[in-house]
Short mmCIF file of C-alpha atoms in Angstrom, two decimals:
data_model
loop_
_atom_site.label_atom_id
_atom_site.label_comp_id
_atom_site.label_asym_id
_atom_site.label_seq_id
_atom_site.Cartn_x
_atom_site.Cartn_y
_atom_site.Cartn_z
CA MET K 1 30.09 45.86 -85.76
CA ASN K 2 27.97 44.63 -88.66
CA GLU K 3 25.16 42.00 -88.31
CA GLU K 4 27.26 39.27 -89.65
CA ASN K 5 29.90 39.84 -86.92
CA LEU K 6 27.23 39.90 -84.19
CA ASP K 7 25.87 36.57 -85.54
CA VAL K 8 29.41 35.15 -85.15
CA THR K 9 29.50 36.00 -81.55
CA ASN K 10 25.90 35.02 -80.78
CA GLY K 11 26.56 31.49 -82.19
CA CYS K 12 29.04 30.92 -79.35
CA SER K 13 27.63 32.85 -76.51
CA LYS K 14 25.71 29.90 -75.08
CA VAL K 15 28.95 28.12 -74.25
CA ARG K 16 31.18 31.15 -73.22
CA THR K 17 31.32 32.22 -69.63
CA GLY K 18 33.70 34.39 -67.59
CA THR K 19 36.59 35.78 -69.67
CA GLN K 20 35.16 34.60 -72.89
CA ASN K 21 31.82 36.03 -73.98
CA GLU K 22 30.26 37.97 -76.65
CA ALA K 23 31.43 41.33 -75.29
CA ALA K 24 35.04 40.17 -75.25
CA LEU K 25 34.95 39.26 -79.06
CA LEU K 26 33.34 42.46 -79.93
CA ALA K 27 35.91 44.36 -77.86
CA LEU K 28 38.70 42.47 -79.66
CA MET K 29 37.36 43.39 -83.02
CA GLU K 30 36.93 46.98 -82.00
CA LYS K 31 40.45 47.21 -80.62
CA THR K 32 42.07 45.64 -83.63
CA GLY K 33 39.83 46.71 -86.51
CA TYR K 34 39.80 43.15 -87.79
CA ASN K 35 36.54 41.47 -89.03
CA MET K 36 35.36 38.21 -87.90
CA VAL K 37 33.33 35.76 -90.05
CA GLN K 38 32.24 32.14 -89.43
CA GLU K 39 31.98 29.73 -92.34
CA ASN K 40 32.61 26.04 -93.12
CA GLY K 41 33.24 25.07 -89.51
CA GLN K 42 35.82 27.70 -88.83
CA ARG K 43 35.82 31.25 -87.65
CA LYS K 44 38.12 33.64 -89.51
CA PHE K 45 39.56 36.50 -87.68
CA GLY K 46 41.16 38.99 -90.34
CA GLY K 47 42.29 37.71 -93.75
CA PRO K 48 43.29 40.40 -94.69
CA PRO K 49 43.84 42.77 -91.73
CA PRO K 50 42.84 46.29 -91.84
CA GLY K 51 44.53 48.39 -94.43
CA TRP K 52 46.29 45.38 -96.13
CA GLU K 53 47.17 45.90 -99.79
CA GLY K 54 48.37 43.37 -102.28
CA PRO K 55 48.29 39.51 -102.41
CA PRO K 56 48.16 37.28 -99.34
CA PRO K 57 51.40 36.35 -97.56
CA PRO K 58 53.26 33.42 -99.38
CA ARG K 59 53.49 29.85 -98.42
CA GLY K 60 55.31 29.16 -95.14
CA CYS K 61 53.69 32.05 -93.34
CA GLU K 62 51.06 29.83 -91.55
CA VAL K 63 51.35 27.85 -88.48
CA PHE K 64 49.22 25.04 -87.03
CA VAL K 65 48.09 25.30 -83.40
CA GLY K 66 47.00 22.20 -81.51
CA LYS K 67 45.86 21.25 -77.98
CA ILE K 68 43.79 24.42 -77.49
CA PRO K 69 41.61 24.30 -74.58
CA ARG K 70 37.97 23.96 -75.93
CA ASP K 71 36.66 26.94 -74.00
CA MET K 72 39.40 29.31 -75.24
CA TYR K 73 38.63 31.76 -77.90
CA GLU K 74 40.19 34.68 -79.99
CA ASP K 75 40.14 37.21 -77.18
CA GLU K 76 42.63 34.99 -75.26
CA LEU K 77 44.41 33.49 -78.31
CA VAL K 78 45.08 36.42 -80.52
CA PRO K 79 47.07 38.48 -78.04
CA VAL K 80 49.28 35.45 -77.33
CA PHE K 81 50.10 34.94 -81.03
CA GLU K 82 50.46 38.62 -81.67
CA ARG K 83 53.68 38.38 -79.57
CA ALA K 84 55.42 36.71 -82.69
CA GLY K 85 54.25 39.38 -85.25
CA LYS K 86 51.40 40.80 -87.19
CA ILE K 87 48.64 38.35 -87.75
CA TYR K 88 47.18 38.24 -91.32
CA GLU K 89 44.46 35.77 -90.49
CA PHE K 90 43.47 33.59 -87.53
CA ARG K 91 41.32 30.54 -88.17
CA LEU K 92 39.77 28.84 -85.20
CA MET K 93 38.00 25.56 -86.06
CA MET K 94 34.57 25.49 -84.38
CA GLU K 95 32.06 22.91 -83.33
CA PHE K 96 28.37 23.47 -84.03
CA SER K 97 27.84 23.68 -80.24
CA GLY K 98 30.05 26.79 -80.13
CA GLU K 99 33.12 25.19 -78.52
CA ASN K 100 36.28 25.22 -80.50
CA ARG K 101 37.59 21.98 -82.02
CA GLY K 102 40.95 22.24 -80.22
CA TYR K 103 43.01 23.50 -83.10
CA ALA K 104 43.60 26.65 -85.19
CA PHE K 105 45.66 28.12 -88.04
CA VAL K 106 47.52 31.38 -87.71
CA MET K 107 48.82 33.09 -90.83
CA TYR K 108 51.47 35.83 -90.24
CA THR K 109 52.53 38.46 -92.77
CA THR K 110 56.04 37.06 -93.07
CA LYS K 111 57.84 33.69 -92.84
CA GLU K 112 60.12 35.00 -90.18
CA GLU K 113 57.13 35.78 -87.92
CA ALA K 114 55.83 32.30 -88.40
CA GLN K 115 59.08 30.73 -87.54
CA LEU K 116 59.32 33.03 -84.38
CA ALA K 117 55.90 31.75 -83.36
CA ILE K 118 57.04 28.28 -83.56
CA ARG K 119 60.18 29.00 -81.45
CA ILE K 120 58.47 30.89 -78.69
CA LEU K 121 54.98 29.32 -78.50
CA ASN K 122 55.51 25.71 -79.19
CA ASN K 123 54.90 23.96 -75.90
CA TYR K 124 53.72 27.27 -74.38
CA GLU K 125 51.64 26.91 -71.22
CA ILE K 126 48.61 28.82 -72.30
CA ARG K 127 46.74 27.91 -69.15
CA PRO K 128 47.94 26.19 -65.96
CA GLY K 129 48.91 22.65 -67.01
CA LYS K 130 47.67 23.22 -70.60
CA PHE K 131 50.44 23.38 -73.31
CA ILE K 132 49.75 24.19 -76.94
CA GLY K 133 51.60 22.74 -79.92
CA VAL K 134 52.72 25.00 -82.69
CA CYS K 135 54.38 23.93 -85.92
CA VAL K 136 54.53 25.01 -89.54
CA SER K 137 51.42 24.47 -91.79
CA LEU K 138 51.40 24.20 -95.47
CA ASP K 139 48.47 23.53 -97.77
CA ASN K 140 49.40 20.61 -99.95
CA CYS K 141 49.19 21.30 -103.76
CA ARG K 142 50.85 18.08 -105.00
CA LEU K 143 49.55 14.57 -105.84
CA PHE K 144 51.42 11.35 -106.08
CA ILE K 145 50.48 9.36 -109.15
CA GLY K 146 51.70 5.77 -109.18
CA ALA K 147 51.70 2.89 -111.63
CA ILE K 148 52.57 5.17 -114.61
CA PRO K 149 54.05 3.28 -117.62
CA LYS K 150 57.94 3.61 -117.22
CA GLU K 151 58.42 4.52 -120.81
CA LYS K 152 56.27 7.65 -120.60
CA LYS K 153 58.17 11.07 -120.67
CA LYS K 154 57.45 14.08 -118.56
CA GLU K 155 55.85 15.97 -121.45
CA GLU K 156 53.44 13.06 -122.02
CA ILE K 157 52.49 12.85 -118.45
CA LEU K 158 51.97 16.63 -118.18
CA ASP K 159 49.83 16.68 -121.25
CA GLU K 160 47.71 13.67 -119.99
CA MET K 161 47.18 15.19 -116.51
CA LYS K 162 46.13 18.53 -118.09
CA LYS K 163 43.56 16.71 -120.06
CA VAL K 164 41.94 14.94 -117.16
CA THR K 165 42.31 17.56 -114.32
CA GLU K 166 42.26 21.25 -114.03
CA GLY K 167 44.90 23.57 -112.53
CA VAL K 168 47.99 21.53 -113.32
CA VAL K 169 51.23 23.62 -112.98
CA ASP K 170 53.99 21.12 -113.29
CA VAL K 171 54.78 17.37 -113.23
CA ILE K 172 57.95 16.09 -111.42
CA VAL K 173 59.30 12.75 -112.94
CA TYR K 174 62.48 11.00 -112.04
CA PRO K 175 64.55 8.72 -114.23
CA SER K 176 65.07 5.14 -113.13
CA ALA K 177 68.09 4.45 -111.11
CA THR K 178 69.12 1.55 -113.51
CA ASP K 179 67.88 2.98 -116.82
CA LYS K 180 67.93 6.70 -117.32
CA THR K 181 65.66 6.49 -120.38
CA LYS K 182 62.81 5.44 -118.23
CA ASN K 183 60.76 6.90 -115.37
CA ARG K 184 60.38 5.23 -112.01
CA GLY K 185 56.84 4.36 -112.43
CA PHE K 186 55.41 7.40 -110.54
CA ALA K 187 55.21 11.00 -110.76
CA PHE K 188 54.25 14.18 -108.80
CA VAL K 189 51.64 16.57 -110.14
CA GLU K 190 51.63 20.09 -108.80
CA TYR K 191 48.46 22.17 -108.84
CA GLU K 192 47.85 25.80 -108.67
CA SER K 193 46.11 25.58 -105.34
CA HIS K 194 45.21 23.07 -102.63
CA ARG K 195 41.56 23.16 -103.82
CA ALA K 196 42.61 22.24 -107.35
CA ALA K 197 44.72 19.44 -106.07
CA ALA K 198 41.83 18.16 -103.72
CA MET K 199 39.32 18.16 -106.72
CA ALA K 200 41.72 16.30 -108.85
CA ARG K 201 42.36 13.73 -106.20
CA ARG K 202 38.62 13.28 -105.75
CA LYS K 203 38.34 12.62 -109.53
CA LEU K 204 41.18 10.33 -109.86
CA ILE K 205 40.99 8.26 -106.62
CA PRO K 206 38.53 5.72 -107.82
CA GLY K 207 40.27 2.48 -108.79
CA THR K 208 38.39 2.41 -112.10
CA PHE K 209 40.21 5.51 -113.41
CA GLN K 210 42.89 4.71 -115.93
CA LEU K 211 45.63 6.41 -117.84
CA TRP K 212 47.10 4.83 -120.92
CA GLY K 213 45.05 1.82 -120.11
CA HIS K 214 46.66 1.38 -116.71
CA THR K 215 44.84 1.77 -113.35
CA ILE K 216 46.74 4.42 -111.49
CA GLN K 217 47.34 4.98 -107.78
CA VAL K 218 46.62 8.42 -106.50
CA ASP K 219 47.35 10.01 -103.05
CA TRP K 220 48.54 13.13 -101.45
CA ALA K 221 52.27 13.69 -101.74
CA ASP K 222 53.82 14.28 -98.38
CA PRO K 223 54.16 18.02 -97.75
CA GLU K 224 57.38 19.77 -98.60
CA LYS K 225 59.88 20.07 -95.87
CA GLU K 226 60.54 23.60 -94.70
CA VAL K 227 63.77 24.77 -93.04
CA ASP K 228 64.16 28.28 -91.69
CA GLU K 229 66.45 30.54 -93.74
CA GLU K 230 68.83 31.06 -90.77
CA THR K 231 69.50 27.32 -90.64
CA MET K 232 69.87 26.97 -94.33
CA GLN K 233 72.51 29.72 -94.31
CA ARG K 234 74.74 27.46 -92.34
CA VAL K 235 74.45 24.38 -94.75
CA LYS K 236 77.68 23.29 -96.36
CA VAL K 237 76.39 19.94 -97.75
CA LEU K 238 75.13 19.32 -101.19
CA TYR K 239 72.49 16.83 -102.36
CA VAL K 240 73.40 15.38 -105.74
CA ARG K 241 70.77 13.17 -107.56
CA ASN K 242 70.41 11.30 -110.78
CA LEU K 243 73.80 9.65 -110.55
CA MET K 244 74.66 6.43 -112.21
CA ILE K 245 74.53 3.40 -109.97
CA SER K 246 78.09 2.50 -111.02
CA THR K 247 79.39 6.02 -110.14
CA THR K 248 81.74 5.82 -107.20
CA GLU K 249 82.22 8.14 -104.22
CA GLU K 250 85.76 8.67 -105.33
CA THR K 251 84.55 9.87 -108.82
CA ILE K 252 82.13 12.33 -107.28
CA LYS K 253 84.64 13.77 -104.93
CA ALA K 254 87.11 14.23 -107.74
CA GLU K 255 84.52 15.92 -110.01
CA PHE K 256 83.47 18.32 -107.28
CA ASN K 257 86.97 19.07 -106.28
CA LYS K 258 87.79 20.19 -109.84
CA PHE K 259 86.40 23.72 -109.41
CA LYS K 260 88.62 24.14 -106.09
CA PRO K 261 91.00 21.34 -105.14
CA GLY K 262 90.64 20.13 -101.57
CA ALA K 263 87.23 21.93 -101.08
CA VAL K 264 85.39 18.57 -100.55
CA GLU K 265 85.54 16.99 -97.08
CA ARG K 266 83.91 13.70 -97.83
CA VAL K 267 81.24 12.14 -99.91
CA LYS K 268 78.48 9.63 -99.13
CA LYS K 269 76.64 7.90 -102.01
CA LEU K 270 73.43 5.94 -101.59
CA ARG K 271 72.28 4.16 -104.68
CA ASP K 272 71.72 6.89 -107.25
CA TYR K 273 72.17 9.98 -105.08
CA ALA K 274 74.82 11.35 -102.76
CA PHE K 275 75.72 13.93 -100.18
CA VAL K 276 78.84 15.95 -100.75
CA HIS K 277 80.34 17.60 -97.57
CA PHE K 278 82.43 20.71 -97.95
CA PHE K 279 84.86 22.38 -95.53
CA ASN K 280 83.33 25.80 -96.14
CA ARG K 281 79.77 27.00 -97.07
CA GLU K 282 81.01 29.35 -99.56
CA ASP K 283 82.62 26.56 -101.54
CA ALA K 284 79.48 24.46 -101.36
CA VAL K 285 77.35 27.26 -102.86
CA ALA K 286 79.86 27.88 -105.57
CA ALA K 287 80.14 24.27 -106.37
CA MET K 288 76.33 23.94 -106.58
CA SER K 289 76.19 26.62 -109.21
CA VAL K 290 78.99 25.11 -111.24
CA MET K 291 78.06 21.47 -111.01
CA ASN K 292 74.24 21.56 -111.33
CA GLY K 293 73.47 20.06 -114.71
CA LYS K 294 76.90 18.61 -115.41
CA CYS K 295 77.45 15.15 -116.65
CA ILE K 296 79.18 12.55 -114.50
CA ASP K 297 79.68 9.11 -116.09
CA GLY K 298 77.00 10.10 -118.86
CA ALA K 299 74.30 11.18 -116.35
CA SER K 300 73.20 14.73 -116.01
CA ILE K 301 73.01 15.47 -112.28
CA GLU K 302 71.07 17.81 -110.21
CA VAL K 303 72.62 19.58 -107.32
CA THR K 304 70.95 21.42 -104.38
CA LEU K 305 71.65 22.36 -100.84
CA ALA K 306 70.78 19.55 -98.47
CA LYS K 307 68.26 20.31 -95.80
CA PRO K 308 69.35 19.83 -92.19
CA VAL K 309 67.92 17.05 -90.16
CA ASN K 310 65.55 17.38 -87.01
CA LYS K 311 67.04 14.73 -84.83
CA GLU K 312 63.66 14.08 -83.00
CA SER K 313 61.35 13.85 -85.99
CA THR K 314 63.31 12.42 -88.98
CA TRP K 315 63.08 8.67 -88.06
CA ARG K 316 59.41 8.08 -88.74
CA GLN K 317 57.39 9.29 -91.71
CA HIS K 318 53.77 9.44 -90.85
CA LEU K 319 54.17 7.04 -87.88
CA ASN K 320 54.76 4.17 -90.35
CA GLY K 321 58.30 3.46 -89.33
CA GLN K 322 59.78 4.47 -92.63
CA ILE K 323 63.53 4.67 -92.16
CA SER K 324 65.20 7.67 -93.48
CA PRO K 325 68.60 7.64 -95.15
CA ASN K 326 69.09 11.34 -94.79
CA SER K 327 70.69 11.80 -91.37
CA GLU K 328 73.94 10.85 -89.80
CA ASN K 329 71.90 9.89 -86.83
CA LEU K 330 69.59 7.61 -88.58
CA LEU K 331 69.91 4.25 -90.44
CA VAL K 332 70.06 3.35 -94.16
CA PHE K 333 69.31 -0.31 -94.91
CA ALA K 334 71.41 -1.30 -97.80
CA ASN K 335 70.28 -2.70 -101.24
CA LYS K 336 66.94 -1.01 -101.18
CA GLU K 337 65.17 -1.82 -104.42
CA GLU K 338 63.52 0.76 -106.54
CA GLY K 339 59.85 1.05 -105.81
CA HIS K 340 56.82 3.38 -106.28
CA GLN K 341 57.42 6.32 -103.94
CA LYS K 342 54.54 8.45 -102.82
CA THR K 343 56.55 10.85 -100.75
CA LEU K 344 57.36 14.36 -101.88
CA GLY K 345 60.71 15.17 -100.46
CA LYS K 346 61.55 11.56 -99.56
CA PRO K 347 63.46 10.09 -102.36
CA PRO K 348 66.81 9.11 -103.53
CA SER K 349 65.23 11.84 -105.66
CA LEU K 350 61.95 13.39 -104.54
CA PRO K 351 61.81 17.15 -104.08
CA ALA K 352 61.20 19.76 -101.55
CA ARG K 353 61.66 23.08 -103.42
CA LEU K 354 64.27 25.55 -102.40
CA ASN K 355 64.71 28.63 -104.60
CA GLY K 356 63.36 26.63 -107.57
CA GLN K 357 65.57 23.64 -106.92
CA HIS K 358 64.72 20.16 -105.30
CA SER K 359 66.25 18.79 -102.14
CA PRO K 360 66.42 15.30 -100.97
CA SER K 361 64.61 12.85 -98.84
CA PRO K 362 64.49 9.20 -98.36
CA PRO K 363 63.19 6.52 -100.57
CA GLU K 364 59.90 5.10 -99.59
CA ILE K 365 58.86 1.49 -99.77
CA GLU K 366 56.46 0.42 -102.48
CA ARG K 367 52.95 0.60 -101.02
CA CYS K 368 50.90 -0.23 -104.08
CA THR K 369 48.26 -2.95 -104.02
CA TYR K 370 47.48 -5.53 -106.78
CA PRO K 371 44.45 -7.60 -107.51
CA LEU K 372 44.42 -11.21 -106.23
CA PHE K 373 42.84 -13.11 -109.03
CA PRO K 374 41.04 -16.50 -108.37
CA GLY K 375 43.57 -19.32 -109.02
CA THR K 376 46.63 -17.33 -108.37
CA LYS K 377 49.34 -19.64 -107.05
CA LEU K 378 50.58 -18.60 -103.56
CA THR K 379 53.75 -19.98 -102.08
CA PRO K 380 54.36 -20.05 -98.28
CA ILE K 381 57.57 -18.25 -97.26
CA SER K 382 59.27 -16.99 -94.25
CA MET K 383 59.58 -13.23 -93.57
CA TYR K 384 63.26 -13.74 -93.06
CA SER K 385 63.78 -14.82 -96.61
CA LEU K 386 62.73 -11.31 -97.79
CA LYS K 387 65.05 -8.25 -98.12
CA SER K 388 64.97 -5.46 -95.67
CA ASN K 389 63.16 -3.06 -98.25
CA HIS K 390 60.01 -5.22 -97.74
CA PHE K 391 59.52 -3.82 -94.31
CA ASN K 392 58.00 -0.49 -93.45
CA SER K 393 58.32 -0.41 -89.69
CA ALA K 394 61.18 -0.27 -87.19
CA VAL K 395 59.51 -3.10 -85.24
CA MET K 396 59.86 -5.49 -88.26
CA HIS K 397 63.36 -4.22 -89.03
CA LEU K 398 64.56 -4.96 -85.57
CA ASP K 399 63.11 -8.46 -85.67
CA TYR K 400 64.61 -8.95 -89.08
CA TYR K 401 68.12 -7.83 -88.17
CA CYS K 402 68.12 -9.84 -84.98
CA ASN K 403 67.44 -12.92 -87.07
CA LYS K 404 70.18 -11.95 -89.62
CA ASN K 405 72.62 -11.64 -86.84
CA ASN K 406 71.57 -15.08 -85.39
CA TRP K 407 70.16 -13.42 -82.28
CA ALA K 408 67.00 -14.42 -80.38
CA PRO K 409 64.01 -12.16 -81.13
CA PRO K 410 63.76 -8.80 -79.16
CA GLU K 411 61.74 -8.92 -76.01
CA TYR K 412 59.30 -6.10 -75.30
CA TYR K 413 58.18 -5.00 -71.75
CA LEU K 414 55.35 -2.45 -71.56
CA TYR K 415 55.15 0.13 -68.83
CA SER K 416 52.70 2.98 -68.24
CA THR K 417 52.11 6.17 -66.36
CA THR K 418 49.33 8.76 -66.23
CA SER K 419 49.69 12.36 -67.55
CA GLN K 420 48.68 15.48 -65.71
CA ASP K 421 45.44 15.54 -67.72
CA GLY K 422 44.60 11.86 -66.94
CA LYS K 423 45.78 10.24 -70.13
CA VAL K 424 47.48 6.75 -69.93
CA LEU K 425 50.89 7.09 -71.39
CA LEU K 426 52.94 4.07 -72.55
CA VAL K 427 56.61 3.07 -73.11
CA TYR K 428 58.27 -0.14 -74.09
CA LYS K 429 61.56 -1.39 -72.72
CA ILE K 430 63.32 -3.74 -75.19
CA VAL K 431 65.84 -6.47 -74.27
CA ILE K 432 68.04 -8.01 -76.89
CA PRO K 433 68.96 -11.38 -75.27
CA ALA K 434 72.14 -11.85 -77.20
CA ILE K 435 73.69 -8.67 -75.76
CA ALA K 436 71.74 -8.38 -72.58
CA ASN K 437 75.01 -9.09 -70.63
CA GLY K 438 76.88 -6.39 -72.43
CA SER K 439 77.43 -2.78 -71.67
CA GLN K 440 73.76 -1.99 -71.96
CA SER K 441 71.14 -4.60 -70.89
CA TYR K 442 68.14 -2.96 -72.19
CA PHE K 443 66.94 0.03 -74.39
CA MET K 444 64.00 2.39 -73.52
CA PRO K 445 63.25 5.74 -75.33
CA ASP K 446 62.86 8.91 -73.20
CA LYS K 447 59.37 9.72 -74.78
CA LEU K 448 55.90 8.33 -73.74
CA CYS K 449 53.14 7.50 -76.35
CA THR K 450 49.38 7.43 -76.12
CA THR K 451 48.94 4.37 -78.24
CA LEU K 452 50.44 0.92 -78.06
CA GLU K 453 51.45 0.75 -81.71
CA ASP K 454 53.40 4.11 -81.42
CA ALA K 455 55.09 3.09 -78.23
CA LYS K 456 56.34 -0.15 -79.76
CA GLU K 457 57.52 1.57 -83.05
CA LEU K 458 59.26 4.30 -81.02
CA ALA K 459 61.04 1.71 -78.81
CA ALA K 460 62.20 -0.31 -81.93
CA GLN K 461 63.49 2.91 -83.61
CA PHE K 462 65.41 3.98 -80.43
CA THR K 463 66.91 0.37 -80.09
CA LEU K 464 68.05 0.30 -83.77
CA LEU K 465 69.66 3.67 -83.40
CA HIS K 466 71.65 2.61 -80.33
CA LEU K 467 72.58 -0.63 -81.77
CA VAL K 468 74.10 1.08 -84.69
CA SER K 469 75.91 3.64 -82.68
CA SER K 470 77.34 0.90 -80.57
CA CYS K 471 78.39 -1.00 -83.72
CA PHE K 472 76.28 -4.02 -82.69
CA LEU K 473 74.71 -4.32 -86.23
CA ARG K 474 77.30 -4.58 -88.98
CA GLU K 475 75.59 -6.18 -91.82
CA GLY K 476 73.08 -4.25 -93.92
CA LEU K 477 73.33 -1.12 -91.95
CA THR K 478 75.29 2.05 -92.82
CA ARG K 479 75.32 5.67 -91.83
CA SER K 480 74.38 8.41 -94.28
CA SER K 481 75.05 12.15 -94.43
CA HIS K 482 72.10 14.46 -94.24
CA GLY K 483 68.38 14.87 -94.06
CA GLN K 484 65.23 16.81 -93.64
CA LYS K 485 62.71 17.97 -91.09
CA ASN K 486 59.05 16.63 -90.98
CA TYR K 487 56.04 18.50 -90.13
CA PRO K 488 52.38 17.85 -90.28
CA GLY K 489 50.24 19.14 -93.13
CA ASN K 490 46.60 20.14 -93.35
CA SER K 491 45.54 18.60 -96.51
CA GLU K 492 41.81 18.23 -95.78
CA ILE K 493 41.22 21.41 -93.68
CA PRO K 494 38.70 23.83 -95.40
CA ARG K 495 40.32 27.13 -96.30
#
């Protein structure tokens, strides 16, 4: 063992006892042949492993591990994660005191191994009563740029971003739903690395930075949605974007049936995008190849495979109650107006890449801010005079639709319990007075939350879903056809 490795173990020996000590880490390194180095608040085991040749594994090979006991270290963790496959690098986040910070990143040599780790180790009881969480981890390389002049073309935006930031790889721009000659007022800028994107964000984030004389909005784009290859091999639904608003479902079905009459089962169109369901996957794949780039009603369409929905996670985006139109199990609120969207993979049009293509996700509400100048005239209004697209939480949507149906406001009743580790867990029961005497007198989700806000939001989402499935809400609500899976990213983690 070299002196650097010895320093790594010495730095934590004061807090390790029993099964975790300096000798245990040295034994692990000797057994595996991996090096261990501590830097920037994290300890790296491997990266690369012994005998590795060639570049690091591609994106999608890394998983995030949370809820790790603070006194657990590599000698216990590595053998557990080796069950899923060969580890390229194990990064354990460390406190100065020598304890771990409760989370780590494990990079495998293949995507299949990472997916297996998620399947077999998520909610794994790593110690009695201690369950770890494991999910996919991707370093974010894309920024959302808002408040871009709508007349700017992709080439102009790309040239400008290359002038003011380094490492720009591509710019993703979407045409307006109502005017295909204009963009939607935002773009996504893809960088060569997470570091390049982070440096660009740091440079652009101040409100004083301007492009073309406009103050722009800058934020991380939400991470791309990953679906395992096995699941994607079963998909027989196509996502079609860049349609004309006036194009009908009947027209879309007829166009996609041209290459093979009767192949299309049904079509669901939402604003300027649609989901085309096929009876057979083979026909869906063939139609994607034939129809991508074709013109329908004068608009050049983009066609990709739609990504399947994870029923438990698609409702909320970042705990903000954003309602997704991409699932048959979720709601779509009609008449959404076009706004600035900062979510990658959440659009009528924003992308998550699959084989060089883009897949769908829901539109996001405009979240831009504007200066309030002295003397600006403000008019008092009622929230019920607004449209549903002004709300970004299920709690507000539930209240809004109760009012639209001339119902009394929902009633929230709070309950609590205590978890095995002593945490207070919360859940709301919701009563809708107008239907309380019907078949279901109240609505309560089957999950508990640690914060009041999350508990209320989850209960409102649960209630809305059940109201729709019971046909209680008929106005302004509709079902859609397909969606995507969310996962947390690690945008600010040092690498």
